[in-house]
mmCIF file of C-alpha atoms in Angstrom:
data_model
loop_
_atom_site.group_PDB
_atom_site.id
_atom_site.type_symbol
_atom_site.label_atom_id
_atom_site.label_comp_id
_atom_site.label_asym_id
_atom_site.label_seq_id
_atom_site.Cartn_x
_atom_site.Cartn_y
_atom_site.Cartn_z
ATOM 1 C CA MET G 1 0.263 -0.215 -0.259
ATOM 2 C CA CYS G 2 2.990 2.008 0.108
ATOM 3 C CA VAL G 3 3.584 4.005 -3.007
ATOM 4 C CA GLY G 4 6.434 7.013 -3.837
ATOM 5 C CA ASN G 5 8.985 7.460 -1.137
ATOM 6 C CA MET G 6 6.655 5.849 1.362
ATOM 7 C CA GLU G 7 8.349 3.350 1.411
ATOM 8 C CA ASN G 8 12.282 5.058 2.175
ATOM 9 C CA LEU G 9 11.106 6.871 5.203
ATOM 10 C CA ASP G 10 14.008 6.250 7.862
ATOM 11 C CA LEU G 11 11.529 5.384 10.656
ATOM 12 C CA ALA G 12 13.964 5.515 13.330
ATOM 13 C CA ALA G 13 15.548 9.624 12.669
ATOM 14 C CA ILE G 14 12.013 11.505 11.466
ATOM 15 C CA ASN G 15 11.069 9.238 14.842
ATOM 16 C CA GLU G 16 13.852 10.833 16.874
ATOM 17 C CA GLN G 17 12.972 14.295 14.456
ATOM 18 C CA LEU G 18 9.940 14.639 15.992
ATOM 19 C CA ARG G 19 9.845 13.342 19.442
ATOM 20 C CA GLU G 20 9.922 16.988 20.702
ATOM 21 C CA ALA G 21 7.618 17.697 18.333
ATOM 22 C CA SER G 22 3.956 18.922 19.620
ATOM 23 C CA PRO G 23 1.111 16.582 18.255
ATOM 24 C CA ALA G 24 -0.353 19.301 15.990
ATOM 25 C CA GLU G 25 3.456 19.639 13.985
ATOM 26 C CA ILE G 26 3.391 15.645 13.816
ATOM 27 C CA VAL G 27 0.285 15.835 12.201
ATOM 28 C CA ARG G 28 0.973 18.607 10.050
ATOM 29 C CA TRP G 29 3.716 16.493 8.737
ATOM 30 C CA ALA G 30 2.217 13.696 8.215
ATOM 31 C CA LEU G 31 -0.548 16.042 5.396
ATOM 32 C CA ASP G 32 2.589 17.492 4.415
ATOM 33 C CA LEU G 33 3.719 13.991 2.443
ATOM 34 C CA GLN G 34 -0.066 14.316 0.693
ATOM 35 C CA LYS G 35 -0.949 10.804 1.131
ATOM 36 C CA LYS G 36 -4.518 9.337 1.579
ATOM 37 C CA THR G 37 -4.767 9.674 5.531
ATOM 38 C CA ILE G 38 -7.167 9.100 7.484
ATOM 39 C CA VAL G 39 -7.698 9.517 11.719
ATOM 40 C CA THR G 40 -9.595 6.509 14.001
ATOM 41 C CA THR G 41 -12.170 6.938 17.139
ATOM 42 C CA SER G 42 -13.692 5.242 19.331
ATOM 43 C CA PHE G 43 -14.806 7.517 21.477
ATOM 44 C CA SER G 44 -13.414 6.706 24.242
ATOM 45 C CA PRO G 45 -12.926 8.795 27.313
ATOM 46 C CA ASN G 46 -10.215 11.233 25.851
ATOM 47 C CA SER G 47 -10.681 10.766 22.102
ATOM 48 C CA ALA G 48 -11.540 14.041 21.702
ATOM 49 C CA VAL G 49 -7.770 15.332 21.271
ATOM 50 C CA MET G 50 -6.925 13.486 18.677
ATOM 51 C CA LEU G 51 -10.144 14.867 16.488
ATOM 52 C CA HIS G 52 -9.639 17.921 17.240
ATOM 53 C CA LEU G 53 -6.291 18.298 16.249
ATOM 54 C CA ALA G 54 -7.109 16.289 12.844
ATOM 55 C CA ALA G 55 -10.707 18.940 12.587
ATOM 56 C CA THR G 56 -8.632 22.040 13.144
ATOM 57 C CA LEU G 57 -6.011 20.887 10.283
ATOM 58 C CA ASP G 58 -8.095 19.034 7.831
ATOM 59 C CA ARG G 59 -11.322 19.009 8.636
ATOM 60 C CA ARG G 60 -11.862 16.962 5.007
ATOM 61 C CA MET G 61 -10.017 13.902 7.172
ATOM 62 C CA PRO G 62 -11.996 10.554 6.798
ATOM 63 C CA VAL G 63 -12.924 10.504 10.218
ATOM 64 C CA ILE G 64 -13.347 6.277 10.967
ATOM 65 C CA TRP G 65 -15.219 4.484 13.699
ATOM 66 C CA VAL G 66 -16.114 1.640 13.909
ATOM 67 C CA ASP G 67 -18.761 1.232 16.227
ATOM 68 C CA SER G 68 -19.572 -2.068 18.207
ATOM 69 C CA GLY G 69 -22.941 -1.447 19.246
ATOM 70 C CA TYR G 70 -22.253 -1.452 22.719
ATOM 71 C CA ASN G 71 -21.163 1.371 23.799
ATOM 72 C CA THR G 72 -23.109 3.156 26.353
ATOM 73 C CA ARG G 73 -25.719 5.817 25.940
ATOM 74 C CA ASP G 74 -22.803 8.637 27.477
ATOM 75 C CA THR G 75 -20.581 7.247 24.540
ATOM 76 C CA TYR G 76 -23.338 7.818 21.752
ATOM 77 C CA LEU G 77 -24.138 11.635 23.338
ATOM 78 C CA VAL G 78 -20.833 12.909 23.589
ATOM 79 C CA ALA G 79 -20.337 11.114 19.879
ATOM 80 C CA GLU G 80 -23.243 13.145 18.694
ATOM 81 C CA ARG G 81 -21.199 16.152 19.888
ATOM 82 C CA LEU G 82 -17.898 15.638 18.611
ATOM 83 C CA ILE G 83 -19.729 15.304 15.266
ATOM 84 C CA SER G 84 -21.074 18.382 15.309
ATOM 85 C CA ASP G 85 -19.059 20.593 16.902
ATOM 86 C CA LEU G 86 -15.989 19.729 15.261
ATOM 87 C CA GLN G 87 -17.575 19.120 11.962
ATOM 88 C CA LEU G 88 -16.065 15.882 11.553
ATOM 89 C CA ASN G 89 -15.743 13.964 7.718
ATOM 90 C CA MET G 90 -17.707 10.924 9.444
ATOM 91 C CA HIS G 91 -18.014 7.107 7.923
ATOM 92 C CA ILE G 92 -18.894 4.073 10.782
ATOM 93 C CA TYR G 93 -18.561 0.722 10.480
ATOM 94 C CA ALA G 94 -20.099 -1.495 12.330
ATOM 95 C CA PRO G 95 -20.352 -5.665 12.769
ATOM 96 C CA GLU G 96 -22.442 -7.391 9.892
ATOM 97 C CA MET G 97 -24.512 -9.334 13.067
ATOM 98 C CA THR G 98 -26.561 -6.597 15.424
ATOM 99 C CA SER G 99 -25.297 -7.037 19.659
ATOM 100 C CA ALA G 100 -28.671 -7.975 20.842
ATOM 101 C CA ARG G 101 -28.214 -10.839 18.431
ATOM 102 C CA ARG G 102 -24.551 -11.574 19.255
ATOM 103 C CA ASP G 103 -25.672 -11.434 22.532
ATOM 104 C CA ALA G 104 -28.051 -14.532 22.584
ATOM 105 C CA LEU G 105 -25.527 -16.659 20.867
ATOM 106 C CA MET G 106 -22.362 -15.598 22.660
ATOM 107 C CA GLY G 107 -22.380 -12.656 25.266
ATOM 108 C CA ILE G 108 -19.145 -10.742 26.034
ATOM 109 C CA PRO G 109 -16.635 -13.162 26.742
ATOM 110 C CA ALA G 110 -14.687 -13.336 29.588
ATOM 111 C CA ALA G 111 -11.005 -12.354 29.850
ATOM 112 C CA ASP G 112 -9.746 -16.685 30.382
ATOM 113 C CA ASP G 113 -11.262 -17.590 26.673
ATOM 114 C CA GLU G 114 -8.928 -16.515 24.642
ATOM 115 C CA VAL G 115 -10.723 -18.711 21.585
ATOM 116 C CA LEU G 116 -14.306 -16.701 22.092
ATOM 117 C CA HIS G 117 -12.600 -13.434 23.115
ATOM 118 C CA LYS G 118 -10.868 -13.786 19.418
ATOM 119 C CA GLU G 119 -13.320 -14.912 17.858
ATOM 120 C CA PHE G 120 -15.711 -11.714 19.400
ATOM 121 C CA SER G 121 -12.969 -8.814 18.440
ATOM 122 C CA ARG G 122 -12.891 -9.935 15.153
ATOM 123 C CA GLN G 123 -16.571 -9.249 14.492
ATOM 124 C CA VAL G 124 -17.302 -6.237 16.631
ATOM 125 C CA LYS G 125 -13.473 -4.566 15.727
ATOM 126 C CA LEU G 126 -11.506 -6.180 12.421
ATOM 127 C CA ASP G 127 -13.862 -7.184 10.601
ATOM 128 C CA PRO G 128 -15.770 -4.133 9.634
ATOM 129 C CA PHE G 129 -12.071 -2.221 10.147
ATOM 130 C CA ALA G 130 -11.169 -4.201 7.279
ATOM 131 C CA LYS G 131 -14.160 -2.458 5.587
ATOM 132 C CA ALA G 132 -13.007 0.225 6.223
ATOM 133 C CA ILE G 133 -9.906 -0.057 4.847
ATOM 134 C CA ALA G 134 -10.971 -1.749 1.910
ATOM 135 C CA GLU G 135 -12.877 0.994 0.930
ATOM 136 C CA HIS G 136 -10.760 4.546 1.696
ATOM 137 C CA LEU G 137 -6.895 2.759 0.918
ATOM 138 C CA PRO G 138 -5.483 4.529 3.755
ATOM 139 C CA GLU G 139 -1.516 4.896 3.338
ATOM 140 C CA ILE G 140 -1.522 6.372 6.905
ATOM 141 C CA TRP G 141 -2.953 6.233 9.424
ATOM 142 C CA LEU G 142 -3.538 8.906 12.341
ATOM 143 C CA SER G 143 -4.199 7.284 15.776
ATOM 144 C CA GLY G 144 -4.509 8.875 19.256
ATOM 145 C CA ILE G 145 -2.799 5.722 21.316
ATOM 146 C CA ARG G 146 -0.074 6.659 23.441
ATOM 147 C CA MET G 147 2.982 5.241 24.844
ATOM 148 C CA GLU G 148 1.783 4.277 28.347
ATOM 149 C CA GLU G 149 -1.754 2.573 27.933
ATOM 150 C CA THR G 150 -0.508 -0.682 27.109
ATOM 151 C CA ALA G 151 2.806 -3.264 27.523
ATOM 152 C CA PHE G 152 1.995 -3.464 22.977
ATOM 153 C CA ARG G 153 2.479 0.503 22.137
ATOM 154 C CA LYS G 154 5.254 0.859 24.559
ATOM 155 C CA THR G 155 7.245 -1.408 21.244
ATOM 156 C CA LEU G 156 6.107 1.641 18.889
ATOM 157 C CA ASP G 157 6.848 4.743 18.533
ATOM 158 C CA ILE G 158 5.353 7.940 16.956
ATOM 159 C CA LEU G 159 5.960 6.432 13.340
ATOM 160 C CA SER G 160 4.788 2.445 12.989
ATOM 161 C CA TRP G 161 4.123 0.372 9.679
ATOM 162 C CA ASP G 162 1.134 -0.818 10.514
ATOM 163 C CA SER G 163 1.161 -4.967 9.586
ATOM 164 C CA ARG G 164 -1.332 -3.915 6.822
ATOM 165 C CA GLY G 165 1.273 -1.777 4.938
ATOM 166 C CA ILE G 166 -0.032 1.263 6.568
ATOM 167 C CA LEU G 167 2.082 4.466 7.694
ATOM 168 C CA LYS G 168 0.760 4.613 11.568
ATOM 169 C CA VAL G 169 1.520 8.362 12.967
ATOM 170 C CA ALA G 170 0.714 9.256 16.778
ATOM 171 C CA PRO G 171 0.656 12.148 17.591
ATOM 172 C CA LEU G 172 0.055 12.100 20.922
ATOM 173 C CA PHE G 173 2.444 8.945 21.658
ATOM 174 C CA HIS G 174 4.748 10.737 24.120
ATOM 175 C CA TRP G 175 2.225 12.363 26.054
ATOM 176 C CA SER G 176 1.329 11.964 29.880
ATOM 177 C CA GLU G 177 -2.950 11.548 30.953
ATOM 178 C CA SER G 178 -2.276 14.633 32.299
ATOM 179 C CA GLN G 179 -1.323 16.644 28.955
ATOM 180 C CA VAL G 180 -4.401 14.980 27.496
ATOM 181 C CA GLU G 181 -6.736 15.961 30.534
ATOM 182 C CA ASP G 182 -5.446 19.855 30.108
ATOM 183 C CA TYR G 183 -6.099 19.729 26.151
ATOM 184 C CA MET G 184 -9.744 18.765 26.852
ATOM 185 C CA GLU G 185 -9.612 21.714 29.086
ATOM 186 C CA GLN G 186 -8.147 24.457 27.449
ATOM 187 C CA PHE G 187 -10.657 23.632 24.752
ATOM 188 C CA ASP G 188 -13.691 22.877 26.610
ATOM 189 C CA LEU G 189 -13.592 19.156 25.244
ATOM 190 C CA PRO G 190 -16.452 16.390 25.848
ATOM 191 C CA THR G 191 -16.384 13.572 27.188
ATOM 192 C CA CYS G 192 -18.011 10.739 28.143
ATOM 193 C CA ARG G 193 -17.883 9.704 31.905
ATOM 194 C CA ARG G 194 -19.420 5.591 31.323
ATOM 195 C CA TYR G 195 -17.676 3.816 28.458
ATOM 196 C CA PHE G 196 -17.492 0.241 27.807
ATOM 197 C CA ASP G 197 -15.389 -1.579 24.980
ATOM 198 C CA PRO G 198 -16.476 -5.148 25.251
ATOM 199 C CA THR G 199 -12.947 -6.150 23.412
ATOM 200 C CA LYS G 200 -11.191 -4.499 26.239
ATOM 201 C CA VAL G 201 -11.142 -7.709 28.577
ATOM 202 C CA ALA G 202 -8.563 -6.848 30.646
ATOM 203 C CA ASP G 203 -6.262 -3.475 31.246
ATOM 204 C CA ASN G 204 -2.891 -3.839 29.006
ATOM 205 C CA VAL G 205 -4.854 -5.213 26.421
ATOM 206 C CA GLU G 206 -5.428 -5.751 22.709
ATOM 207 C CA CYS G 207 -7.977 -6.016 20.375
ATOM 208 C CA GLY G 208 -6.277 -6.541 17.793
ATOM 209 C CA LEU G 209 -6.633 -3.174 15.895
ATOM 210 C CA HIS G 210 -3.253 -2.141 16.405
ATOM 211 C CA THR G 211 -1.432 -5.133 16.495
ATOM 212 C CA GLY G 212 -2.806 -6.293 12.573
ATOM 213 C CA ALA G 213 -4.375 -9.572 14.343
#
């Protein structure tokens, strides 16, 4: 999926150059590559930071939301407010099976049921995201992931190659939780107080979206 000089980017050197850059500067760097770019969101409590950055710099950028169908009322209300306030170019993807039907057939798997959890994650996250990737064919993926969130994310950096062949850019990678909260307060961004991700069966667990599973 990489084209032109994207294949020749020295990520180690560029990551070092961007280490002290602000998130906005990192987004501008990515946009300056002039490649097909998307930003993803889950509308989790601090998602507004990445969305605000993206919308401020390029409101035309496609915003991909995989709505698992298990979000809380609070999450949906905050999502609608952000979509409206930031004038987001939304593209929403959902599982083929409704959450009610899936609840009847398998429910939400427990943390120790790895096989069922993998199948559940495929249905509610990975398959809809694969459809989004197939439709948008992005070369750059802006993500709000941060280093301190999971053990896997500690192995990444601001820039990393996704296993799908996409350049993943994480402008907030080195930010702490307090920096994120300060940004939210500075721009008076809404946050959902009640959030639920059924694929995160435990802290420090990935659902497969960022591992390329």
